[in-house]
Amino acid sequence: MLNKFPLWKNLMVIAILVIAGVYALPNLYGEDFAVQVSATRTTSIDTQVMGRVEDTLAELDIAPKSIVMEEDQLLIRLSSDNEQLKAREAIMQELGTDYVVALNLAPATPDWLAALGATPMKLGLDLRGGVHFLMEVDMNEAMRKILGQMRDTVRTELREERIRYTSIERRDDDIVVTLRTTEDYQAAENYLDGLYEGYTLLEDEAARTLTLRMTETKIEETRDYAISQNVTILRNRVNELGVAEPLVQRQGAERIVVQLPGVQDTARAKEILGATATLEFRLVDDQNSVREAEMGRVPFGSELYPNRNGGNVLLKEDVILTGDHIVNANSGFDENQRPQVNISLDGVGGDKMSLATRDNVGKPMATLFIEFKTTGERDQEGDIIFERHEEVINVATIQARLGSSFRITGLDSVQEAQNLALLLRAGALIAPIQIVEERTVGPSLGQENINMGIQAIVWGFVLVLAFMVMYYKKFGMVANLALATNLILIVGVMSMIPGATLTLPGMAGIVLTVGMAVDANVLIFERIREEIKAKRSPQQAIHHGYDSALSTIADANVTTLIAAIILFAIGTGPIKGFAVTLAIGIVTSMFTSIVGTRAVVNAIWGGKRIDKLSV
Amino acid sequence: MHELIKTDKTIPFMRFRMVAWIFSGLLLIASIASLAINQLNWGLDFTGGTVIEVGYEREADLSEIRTTLDANGFSGAVVQNFGTQQDVLIRIEPQEGVKAQEVGDNILNLLRAATDEEVTMRRIEFVGPNVGDQLTQQGGLAMLTALICILIYIAFRFEWRLALGAVGALAHDVILTLGLFSILGLEFDLTVLAALLAVIGYSINDTVVVSDRIRENFRKFRKGSSEEIINGALTDTMSRTVITSLTTVLVLFALFFLGGALIHGFATALLFGVFIGTYSSVYIASSLALALGVSREDLMPPEVEKEGEDLDPMP
């Protein structure tokens, strides 16, 4: 029969609506201010920790809404932002640095919905606000690192020029080269003079030393470079975390602000943002005895490092490769189900690795894990003091010449493997950073602006709905029903997808898709009118109207969908956010305007004798 | 039934195409010139600026702070709660020739004058831009790639002349919208960027609907010149075009007049984009395809060999 849906099709429409509706529901409930506590590598969360937190809160006279323990995490819900700040301070003091304590906003979803995995849609910084981290960059370390690279450059170049030197060392902001003979001194002077931009050459012929000193502008440039490089890497890290549309910007001379939108795993974010972990690959010095070195007689050209599994390892001073050459890293498992990280190197890194391992097959190579940790103290100038932690995480015999991809093992946990892979992917920070301030921030657009915006959108919709009913009568009402369900579908799907965050640009996407949804119905209804004018029967008109509009709607939507997918794949930040909502909106609006309205139209008019259509 | 457009006679759209081309040409030249000379008035997200943290004794009234700042020449300031209800974070655009400290003092005085409470300055610092060069570069790359892919899809589904027309119309809309912002000196921030993307979406949709009808009419009517067929197709879709634009404009008017200052730029870009997008699907996309010589033969469905026809029957 014409214009009748089979039962399964009707059931499918209803099922999709119910599922989307349920997942859209949590958005009606608000969020709680919360403090999140998670364990670090050396600790775990247990009832004892929970007890300590409870006691701390009781001392402050703060009654938490709830304290929940799950998967190495403790979530404490509180009733106000003031309590949240106080509670965080107190808990941090109580638990010390072994735990990560972070501010959070936890959705107040009822248990039965949470059990279904339903969570509210995430709102962006502009609409909801989030967590604000102020980080300070250790400029001293940045300078040290850059001068260290400079020293290596000078060393290689002098070697290439066959100029012999006694030593090349870094003193404060200088590189001091001491030459063997007066001839070498002259040669070096001629060679180095004016070679490096931004450095002045100070000569001391009597002591046969040449000093390369950074100019003021160069120091300034170097600092700027260090900060902007760190900003870029932090942006990468935040993107790797899957946080949509964060704010990462430089503030003042030595600080960086990171703002993350509300409901996220802030404790993990904090751990990742501040992390400085990187890797170095070096050959093991197996010619000399570790015991001798442990007693203080470290052979020239080697260094002693602790092994994570206990004991010490003697490593060659020359670094085969640093983490900078890593282009991709993924965590996985080895054949014994132990966590591992698969590493891919860039061209230069691959060459270096292959060159170094070619001549050393059968010899042991070590992976050195380097991390900066804050001591929580500051020096006289008010700069934070960092401690360099270095440990060997594995020693493996080189079985064959290595290329640009290989794997490393020796990691403690899956979590550590994941974090390390993420950090290696995002790149190493030029200088260690420390979170010096942590706050929640309100929506950047301002609540009353958001309310005005929402009000405006509601009015806009009311106007459209009124117009559709006036112009298309009963069919207009069907279109309006589709429009309303389309909104529920978008909200439902947005809530289901973990990475989707709604921001103002996203709302632009929704407004556009609603426009397109109306357009689809307009196309169909205009076709039906044309068919009626062409003297077809009402049933035929509906049938042909839908049929001939279908290809137009599909082409228009597929073209827009292509645009959305490309914007998502290539664009960053707000462009991505827009693309996600647009893509979701296109799919849902095609569903509601083609299948959804057809189901209703068929149910009302289908299979009956009708003389006139209200369109 | 109500009808906004009576479509008994074919409207000779294409007769005016020279006028439209000159009109568009002039607008394009003006836009590109203004973009080259005045460039865009980039917003806070792109330029960075000054961040000021102030503390109030009681709960701070953010909208009042915003009004005060707006009234005194600090428009476009971002004002948000910072940690507690009493602390406020203010971000403002860089002020030319004025030191950050002076700006801070200025603002503090304004805020103090506006309330009887004590307002304390917690911190004042410059902040860098929120969007790196990455966004600008990759954003441009993304749009370019999107245009190329749309070109390929439409060329594959329709015909290359229509595809070129569609992409030409898209580029036209983007340049004119950017030009509008440059000429009027309106602030270009992330919300306007989003609006620009939405304009692209709207324009594609409109153009594809029109192109679809052109293809259909070429196949349906065996008689008539290309110009007549295109005029017919445009007339057939006119009613739909007007209604869809009208409903979209209804929403945008609501946003423009009731949505508050912050989405003003957004609504402006979209309103302009909807008009220009509708116009361009007729006078850029269709007339470009016509000028390129689109004809009936190009749009006839290819003779499809039935699958398996040439094969021997299965034993």
XYZ file of N, CA, C and O in Angstrom, chain A residues 81-82 85 132 134 235-236 246-253 255 259 437 439-449 452-453 456-457 459-461 463-464 467-468 470-473 504-505 507-508 511-512 515-516 518-519 522-523 526-527 529-530 532-533 548 551-552 554-560 562-563 566-567 570-575 578 615, chain B residues 1-5 7 51 53 62-63 66 78-87 89 91 123 125-132 134-135 138-139 141-143 145-146 149-150 153-154 157-158 190-191 193-195 197-198 201-202 204-205 208-209 212-213 215-216 236 239-240 243-244 246-248 250-252 254-255 258-263 266 270:
676
model
N 31.605 26.818 45.598
C 32.964 26.994 45.092
C 33.934 27.387 46.210
O 35.112 27.045 46.178
N 33.412 28.118 47.218
C 34.265 28.483 48.349
C 34.750 27.250 49.094
O 35.926 27.107 49.398
N 37.453 25.334 47.111
C 38.821 25.845 47.215
C 39.456 25.481 48.548
O 40.600 25.031 48.609
N 41.480 26.504 35.609
C 42.508 27.423 35.155
C 43.824 27.048 35.834
O 43.889 26.973 37.050
N 47.860 28.102 36.134
C 48.911 29.048 35.795
C 50.231 28.327 36.011
O 50.477 27.775 37.081
N 49.958 22.939 24.119
C 48.777 22.825 23.260
C 48.658 21.415 22.698
O 47.585 20.823 22.707
N 49.796 20.881 22.231
C 49.779 19.510 21.710
C 49.309 18.538 22.770
O 48.505 17.655 22.517
N 40.596 24.074 24.390
C 41.199 24.633 25.590
C 41.692 26.042 25.308
O 41.656 26.499 24.171
N 42.167 26.693 26.345
C 42.827 27.986 26.137
C 44.258 27.805 26.627
O 44.481 27.364 27.754
N 45.219 28.062 25.778
C 46.624 27.983 26.175
C 47.272 29.271 25.711
O 47.321 29.540 24.519
N 47.704 30.087 26.630
C 48.345 31.322 26.200
C 49.435 31.747 27.164
O 49.460 31.370 28.327
N 50.343 32.535 26.631
C 51.429 33.047 27.422
C 50.914 34.166 28.314
O 50.087 34.964 27.920
N 51.391 34.217 29.538
C 51.017 35.323 30.408
C 52.276 35.872 31.047
O 52.980 35.159 31.753
N 52.550 37.144 30.823
C 53.739 37.744 31.406
C 54.990 37.146 30.798
O 54.964 36.554 29.717
N 56.117 37.295 31.489
C 57.392 36.918 30.902
C 57.676 35.425 30.997
O 58.243 34.835 30.092
N 55.358 32.897 32.297
C 54.260 32.033 32.679
C 53.332 31.690 31.532
O 53.260 32.390 30.531
N 43.643 26.839 30.313
C 42.287 26.672 30.836
C 41.630 25.501 30.128
O 41.633 25.425 28.907
N 49.388 27.956 40.214
C 48.073 28.402 40.663
C 47.012 27.587 39.957
O 47.152 27.254 38.790
N 42.690 27.379 39.672
C 41.402 27.959 40.046
C 40.341 27.447 39.092
O 40.650 27.002 38.005
N 39.071 27.609 39.504
C 38.021 27.409 38.515
C 37.701 28.769 37.915
O 37.852 29.782 38.579
N 37.286 28.797 36.660
C 36.884 30.064 36.058
C 35.458 29.955 35.542
O 35.004 28.882 35.151
N 34.780 31.091 35.582
C 33.410 31.144 35.070
C 33.423 31.185 33.553
O 34.476 31.295 32.940
N 32.245 31.095 32.933
C 32.176 31.130 31.466
C 32.721 32.443 30.929
O 32.417 33.504 31.464
N 33.520 32.373 29.881
C 34.159 33.588 29.392
C 33.171 34.487 28.663
O 33.418 35.662 28.482
N 32.065 33.921 28.223
C 31.080 34.778 27.559
C 30.219 35.505 28.578
O 29.545 36.466 28.258
N 30.218 35.016 29.812
C 29.377 35.626 30.834
C 28.003 34.999 30.834
O 27.391 34.826 29.788
N 27.530 34.645 32.037
C 26.264 33.930 32.153
C 25.110 34.716 31.525
O 24.280 34.169 30.818
N 25.075 36.041 31.768
C 23.899 36.773 31.280
C 23.921 36.879 29.759
O 22.874 36.894 29.122
N 25.119 36.900 29.177
C 25.189 36.883 27.719
C 24.691 35.558 27.168
O 24.027 35.510 26.142
N 21.004 35.511 27.357
C 20.441 36.315 26.273
C 20.500 35.555 24.955
O 19.540 35.549 24.185
N 21.654 34.912 24.717
C 21.822 34.160 23.480
C 20.800 33.049 23.369
O 20.166 32.867 22.324
N 17.448 34.375 22.654
C 17.338 34.786 21.257
C 17.101 33.580 20.363
O 16.257 33.618 19.461
N 17.843 32.498 20.640
C 17.662 31.294 19.824
C 16.246 30.759 19.973
O 15.590 30.397 18.996
N 13.530 32.440 20.725
C 12.632 33.311 19.958
C 12.725 33.014 18.468
O 11.712 32.965 17.770
N 13.933 32.838 18.005
C 14.124 32.521 16.591
C 13.351 31.271 16.208
O 12.636 31.237 15.205
N 13.457 30.253 17.077
C 12.758 28.999 16.797
C 11.254 29.198 16.794
O 10.549 28.696 15.921
N 9.608 31.783 16.070
C 9.222 32.438 14.819
C 9.172 31.444 13.663
O 8.228 31.437 12.875
N 10.200 30.595 13.592
C 10.242 29.614 12.513
C 9.074 28.642 12.621
O 8.382 28.358 11.630
N 5.908 30.308 11.552
C 5.876 30.479 10.107
C 5.509 29.166 9.406
O 4.664 29.137 8.508
N 6.151 28.093 9.844
C 5.913 26.801 9.190
C 4.453 26.388 9.303
O 3.865 25.860 8.353
N 1.874 28.390 9.716
C 1.069 29.285 8.904
C 1.161 28.912 7.434
O 0.174 28.923 6.709
N 2.357 28.581 7.007
C 2.566 28.385 5.573
C 2.178 26.982 5.115
O 1.582 26.817 4.061
N 2.543 25.969 5.913
C 2.302 24.591 5.470
C 1.235 23.873 6.273
O 1.111 22.652 6.179
N 0.486 24.589 7.131
C -0.609 23.994 7.914
C -0.166 22.722 8.655
O 0.837 22.734 9.344
N 30.263 28.126 21.597
C 29.488 29.026 20.750
C 29.645 28.678 19.265
O 28.656 28.618 18.543
N 30.875 28.430 18.789
C 30.992 27.995 17.395
C 30.164 26.747 17.118
O 29.575 26.612 16.040
N 27.405 25.979 18.547
C 26.006 26.382 18.446
C 25.718 26.957 17.063
O 24.603 26.833 16.545
N 26.744 27.585 16.463
C 26.584 28.066 15.090
C 26.281 26.888 14.183
O 25.417 26.966 13.301
N 22.647 25.863 14.703
C 21.719 26.781 14.034
C 21.699 26.492 12.531
O 20.642 26.433 11.898
N 22.877 26.250 11.968
C 22.955 25.955 10.542
C 22.226 24.666 10.196
O 21.452 24.613 9.230
N 18.607 25.069 10.242
C 18.214 25.720 8.999
C 18.121 24.717 7.865
O 17.175 24.722 7.075
N 19.101 23.806 7.819
C 19.095 22.809 6.749
C 17.975 21.802 6.914
O 17.441 21.285 5.932
N 15.033 22.474 8.233
C 13.847 23.161 7.725
C 13.873 23.118 6.206
O 12.871 22.817 5.557
N 15.038 23.370 5.642
C 15.176 23.390 4.197
C 14.754 22.057 3.586
O 14.051 22.024 2.578
N 11.098 21.935 3.584
C 10.570 22.872 2.583
C 10.680 22.245 1.192
O 9.726 22.279 0.410
N 11.844 21.632 0.917
C 12.035 20.987 -0.390
C 10.970 19.926 -0.634
O 10.363 19.872 -1.708
N 7.434 21.557 -0.994
C 7.271 22.256 -2.274
C 7.076 21.260 -3.405
O 6.294 21.490 -4.326
N 7.788 20.122 -3.298
C 7.613 19.080 -4.321
C 6.208 18.525 -4.276
O 5.582 18.300 -5.314
N 3.564 20.030 -3.302
C 2.681 21.030 -3.909
C 2.743 20.982 -5.444
O 1.717 21.071 -6.109
N 3.961 20.837 -5.940
C 4.102 20.751 -7.398
C 3.340 19.558 -7.949
O 2.666 19.652 -8.977
N 0.780 18.128 -6.616
C -0.664 18.377 -6.545
C -1.089 19.264 -7.702
O -2.120 19.029 -8.341
N -0.276 20.270 -8.003
C -0.589 21.155 -9.132
C -0.628 20.361 -10.439
O -1.385 20.671 -11.339
N 11.265 12.558 -5.087
C 12.088 13.421 -5.937
C 12.899 14.414 -5.110
O 13.944 14.872 -5.555
N 16.894 12.991 -3.582
C 18.238 13.077 -4.142
C 18.818 14.471 -3.936
O 20.009 14.635 -3.674
N 17.943 15.491 -4.028
C 18.410 16.859 -3.777
C 18.939 16.980 -2.351
O 20.046 17.478 -2.115
N 19.856 14.655 -0.301
C 21.047 13.835 -0.069
C 22.290 14.521 -0.621
O 23.302 14.639 0.075
N 22.205 15.031 -1.858
C 23.371 15.692 -2.449
C 23.810 16.904 -1.634
O 24.990 17.079 -1.353
N 22.838 17.726 -1.253
C 23.173 18.934 -0.499
C 23.827 18.567 0.834
O 24.848 19.139 1.227
N 23.241 17.564 1.505
C 23.771 17.200 2.818
C 25.113 16.493 2.725
O 25.991 16.721 3.547
N 25.252 15.627 1.725
C 26.531 14.924 1.593
C 27.652 15.925 1.300
O 28.740 15.842 1.870
N 27.359 16.916 0.451
C 28.383 17.924 0.151
C 28.794 18.651 1.431
O 29.980 18.840 1.710
N 27.787 19.054 2.221
C 28.105 19.759 3.465
C 28.844 18.835 4.427
O 29.761 19.259 5.136
N 30.855 16.440 3.634
C 32.249 16.362 3.188
C 33.030 17.546 3.754
O 34.113 17.395 4.330
N 32.429 18.732 3.627
C 33.088 19.921 4.167
C 33.338 19.757 5.666
O 34.429 20.050 6.163
N 36.219 17.310 6.432
C 37.545 17.874 6.155
C 37.922 18.930 7.190
O 39.042 18.962 7.674
N 36.963 19.762 7.560
C 37.240 20.752 8.600
C 37.644 20.041 9.889
O 38.522 20.483 10.622
N 41.372 18.424 9.352
C 42.511 19.328 9.203
C 42.480 20.474 10.204
O 43.512 20.890 10.707
N 41.291 20.977 10.494
C 41.190 22.150 11.356
C 41.592 21.848 12.792
O 41.730 20.706 13.188
N 41.799 22.910 13.554
C 42.101 22.725 14.973
C 41.108 23.537 15.782
O 40.391 24.367 15.254
N 41.108 23.278 17.072
C 40.341 24.068 18.041
C 38.909 24.327 17.633
O 38.142 23.396 17.385
N 38.546 25.601 17.538
C 37.152 25.955 17.290
C 36.642 25.443 15.945
O 35.459 25.149 15.816
N 37.522 25.311 14.959
C 37.087 24.812 13.654
C 36.630 23.367 13.798
O 35.613 22.947 13.262
N 33.218 23.180 15.612
C 32.154 23.506 14.690
C 31.854 22.303 13.799
O 30.701 21.942 13.584
N -1.331 21.121 2.938
C 0.088 21.469 2.818
C 0.238 22.842 2.152
O -0.526 23.193 1.263
N -3.889 26.939 -0.677
C -2.576 27.075 -0.043
C -1.976 28.463 -0.265
O -2.158 29.069 -1.306
N -1.273 28.946 0.777
C -0.597 30.233 0.622
C 0.578 30.053 -0.323
O 1.230 29.039 -0.295
N 0.844 31.084 -1.098
C 2.068 31.023 -1.877
C 2.758 32.371 -1.846
O 2.127 33.404 -2.060
N 4.006 32.372 -1.508
C 4.754 33.623 -1.488
C 5.135 34.028 -2.900
O 5.126 35.184 -3.263
N 5.463 33.024 -3.685
C 5.915 33.281 -5.043
C 4.989 32.565 -6.003
O 4.786 31.369 -5.896
N 4.531 31.070 -9.453
C 5.545 30.650 -10.419
C 4.930 30.216 -11.744
O 5.271 29.186 -12.275
N 45.791 41.004 30.854
C 44.903 40.328 31.790
C 45.023 41.005 33.147
O 46.115 41.334 33.601
N 43.517 40.946 37.157
C 42.774 40.173 38.146
C 42.418 41.120 39.286
O 43.304 41.736 39.873
N 29.203 40.770 37.476
C 29.972 40.733 36.232
C 29.356 41.576 35.126
O 30.064 42.236 34.370
N 28.017 41.577 35.044
C 27.410 42.310 33.931
C 27.617 43.809 34.126
O 27.797 44.553 33.163
N 31.057 44.598 33.003
C 31.090 44.610 31.545
C 30.521 45.911 30.999
O 31.097 46.527 30.105
N 36.777 40.418 28.047
C 36.281 39.165 28.589
C 36.294 39.289 30.102
O 37.323 39.610 30.696
N 35.136 39.103 30.731
C 35.044 39.242 32.181
C 34.531 37.928 32.742
O 33.475 37.462 32.337
N 35.304 37.301 33.613
C 34.826 36.044 34.167
C 35.230 35.884 35.629
O 36.211 36.456 36.074
N 34.410 35.097 36.336
C 34.740 34.775 37.726
C 36.007 33.956 37.766
O 36.271 33.149 36.891
N 36.782 34.175 38.819
C 38.074 33.507 38.884
C 38.206 32.866 40.258
O 38.516 33.543 41.224
N 37.929 31.586 40.328
C 38.044 30.870 41.597
C 36.844 31.078 42.479
O 36.098 30.159 42.742
N 36.596 32.300 42.921
C 35.451 32.551 43.793
C 34.561 33.615 43.164
O 34.903 34.201 42.143
N 33.436 33.866 43.811
C 32.499 34.865 43.293
C 33.046 36.284 43.449
O 32.588 37.210 42.802
N 34.021 36.465 44.356
C 34.537 37.817 44.598
C 35.664 38.195 43.637
O 35.948 39.363 43.446
N 36.344 37.181 43.103
C 37.487 37.461 42.235
C 37.067 37.474 40.772
O 36.283 36.638 40.340
N 38.391 37.994 36.665
C 39.482 38.015 35.698
C 39.004 38.811 34.484
O 37.952 38.519 33.931
N 40.063 40.291 30.687
C 41.032 40.320 29.586
C 40.621 41.406 28.610
O 39.469 41.439 28.178
N 46.612 41.335 40.143
C 47.672 41.050 39.184
C 47.364 41.734 37.876
O 46.212 41.887 37.497
N 49.066 41.612 33.859
C 50.116 41.055 33.006
C 49.632 41.043 31.566
O 48.436 41.067 31.316
N 50.582 40.984 30.645
C 50.133 40.823 29.262
C 49.916 39.340 28.994
O 50.534 38.486 29.627
N 49.010 39.028 28.075
C 48.841 37.634 27.669
C 49.019 37.516 26.169
O 48.684 38.423 25.420
N 49.534 36.391 25.759
C 49.732 36.134 24.335
C 48.418 35.711 23.705
O 47.420 35.530 24.390
N 48.400 35.545 22.389
C 47.180 35.105 21.717
C 46.808 33.675 22.100
O 47.667 32.869 22.433
N 45.509 33.416 22.057
C 45.029 32.071 22.387
C 45.137 31.154 21.183
O 45.415 29.976 21.316
N 44.906 31.716 20.006
C 45.054 30.889 18.816
C 46.435 31.111 18.235
O 46.833 32.230 17.969
N 47.151 30.051 18.055
C 48.493 30.163 17.492
C 48.423 30.342 15.981
O 47.353 30.365 15.395
N 49.221 28.224 14.091
C 48.742 26.932 13.614
C 47.305 27.015 13.121
O 46.972 26.507 12.064
N 46.458 27.690 13.938
C 45.048 27.745 13.582
C 44.856 28.498 12.273
O 44.120 28.068 11.399
N 46.434 26.266 9.443
C 45.664 25.055 9.200
C 44.231 25.368 8.829
O 43.619 24.648 8.059
N 43.697 26.473 9.384
C 42.344 26.887 9.040
C 42.248 27.175 7.556
O 41.327 26.727 6.876
N 44.266 26.079 5.230
C 44.482 24.812 4.524
C 43.208 23.978 4.521
O 42.822 23.398 3.502
N 42.536 23.953 5.687
C 41.304 23.166 5.812
C 40.260 23.664 4.826
O 39.613 22.879 4.133
N 40.107 24.997 4.755
C 39.091 25.533 3.859
C 39.421 25.214 2.403
O 38.550 24.856 1.614
N 41.257 22.707 1.221
C 41.028 21.283 0.973
C 39.538 21.001 0.834
O 39.109 20.245 -0.039
N 38.748 21.630 1.726
C 37.303 21.416 1.677
C 36.762 21.858 0.320
O 35.966 21.147 -0.308
N 37.641 19.269 -2.325
C 36.857 18.041 -2.217
C 35.415 18.255 -2.675
O 34.812 17.381 -3.299
N 34.872 19.433 -2.351
C 33.515 19.744 -2.799
C 33.491 19.796 -4.330
O 32.589 19.262 -4.979
N 33.505 16.277 -5.590
C 32.230 15.580 -5.381
C 31.168 16.066 -6.356
O 30.476 15.262 -6.991
N 31.045 17.380 -6.474
C 30.000 17.909 -7.364
C 30.322 17.569 -8.824
O 29.429 17.230 -9.607
N 29.223 13.987 -9.109
C 27.781 13.757 -9.037
C 27.035 14.506 -10.143
O 26.017 14.042 -10.626
N 27.519 15.716 -10.479
C 26.823 16.526 -11.473
C 27.673 16.655 -12.731
O 27.617 15.817 -13.609
N 36.724 34.432 17.214
C 36.463 33.023 16.913
C 35.001 32.765 16.569
O 34.699 31.905 15.749
N 34.079 33.521 17.182
C 32.669 33.285 16.862
C 32.386 33.697 15.419
O 31.595 33.065 14.733
N 34.565 33.560 13.030
C 35.154 32.486 12.228
C 34.147 31.353 12.066
O 33.941 30.821 10.970
N 33.486 30.995 13.187
C 32.479 29.933 13.136
C 31.348 30.328 12.205
O 30.859 29.522 11.410
N 30.934 31.598 12.287
C 29.857 32.075 11.420
C 30.267 31.952 9.958
O 29.473 31.561 9.105
N 32.279 29.782 8.677
C 32.162 28.377 8.296
C 30.702 28.021 8.030
O 30.384 27.283 7.098
N 29.802 28.572 8.864
C 28.379 28.298 8.674
C 27.898 28.891 7.354
O 27.063 28.294 6.671
N 28.668 26.519 4.719
C 27.709 25.421 4.751
C 26.397 25.815 4.085
O 25.840 25.075 3.282
N 25.912 26.999 4.440
C 24.651 27.465 3.887
C 24.747 27.624 2.374
O 23.871 27.214 1.624
N 26.831 26.187 0.267
C 26.915 24.904 -0.440
C 25.527 24.332 -0.614
O 25.115 23.932 -1.704
N 24.769 24.320 0.493
C 23.449 23.735 0.488
C 22.589 24.386 -0.593
O 21.983 23.719 -1.424
N 23.822 23.576 -4.181
C 23.555 22.208 -4.616
C 22.085 22.025 -4.959
O 21.746 21.389 -5.965
N 21.205 22.620 -4.155
C 19.771 22.497 -4.444
C 19.452 23.074 -5.823
O 18.751 22.448 -6.628
N 20.959 20.917 -8.598
C 20.198 19.680 -8.732
C 18.998 19.891 -9.654
O 18.703 19.073 -10.521
N 18.340 21.032 -9.465
C 17.160 21.313 -10.271
C 17.548 21.597 -11.719
O 16.831 21.224 -12.648
N 20.045 20.282 -13.302
C 20.301 18.984 -13.912
C 18.983 18.291 -14.261
O 18.801 17.790 -15.373
N 18.055 18.318 -13.303
C 16.785 17.637 -13.502
C 16.031 18.209 -14.706
O 15.507 17.461 -15.537
N 11.661 27.471 -10.651
C 11.063 26.353 -9.910
C 11.511 26.350 -8.454
O 10.746 26.025 -7.559
N 10.588 29.524 -4.972
C 9.702 29.491 -3.818
C 10.439 28.886 -2.614
O 10.455 29.445 -1.516
N 11.114 27.759 -2.856
C 11.872 27.108 -1.794
C 13.008 28.004 -1.300
O 13.255 28.111 -0.100
N 11.628 30.737 0.939
C 11.139 30.272 2.236
C 12.294 29.875 3.155
O 12.334 30.229 4.331
N 13.265 29.144 2.595
C 14.393 28.729 3.426
C 15.189 29.931 3.926
O 15.535 30.010 5.103
N 14.086 32.860 4.325
C 13.238 33.577 5.266
C 13.306 32.962 6.657
O 13.494 33.664 7.659
N 13.185 31.619 6.724
C 13.222 30.988 8.057
C 14.582 31.194 8.708
O 14.665 31.466 9.907
N 15.661 31.071 7.915
C 16.994 31.266 8.502
C 17.151 32.703 8.980
O 17.654 32.964 10.070
N 14.843 34.666 9.930
C 14.038 34.866 11.152
C 14.877 34.557 12.387
O 14.914 35.333 13.347
N 15.554 33.396 12.366
C 16.389 33.016 13.508
C 17.505 34.052 13.702
O 17.786 34.487 14.819
N 18.110 34.456 12.585
C 19.245 35.369 12.692
C 18.823 36.755 13.173
O 19.549 37.394 13.929
N 16.441 37.306 15.247
C 16.285 37.141 16.692
C 17.658 37.212 17.366
O 17.836 37.899 18.375
N 18.655 36.539 16.787
C 20.007 36.562 17.363
C 20.581 37.976 17.325
O 21.199 38.439 18.266
N 18.189 40.307 19.764
C 17.993 39.909 21.160
C 19.208 39.220 21.759
O 19.280 39.014 22.954
N 20.170 38.852 20.932
C 21.249 37.984 21.400
C 22.342 38.673 22.191
O 23.242 38.016 22.699
N 22.293 39.983 22.295
C 23.322 40.659 23.078
C 24.559 40.952 22.251
O 24.715 40.468 21.123
N 25.449 41.735 22.850
C 26.590 42.268 22.117
C 27.531 41.175 21.630
O 28.120 41.287 20.555
N 27.645 40.090 22.425
C 28.687 39.126 22.115
C 28.452 38.331 20.846
O 29.396 37.900 20.203
N 27.157 38.111 20.500
C 26.948 37.343 19.276
C 26.520 38.253 18.130
O 26.062 37.796 17.093
N 28.729 37.557 15.170
C 28.303 36.261 14.671
C 27.050 36.400 13.804
O 26.990 35.936 12.662
N 26.526 35.989 9.637
C 25.603 35.009 9.082
C 24.494 35.672 8.254
O 24.129 35.171 7.187
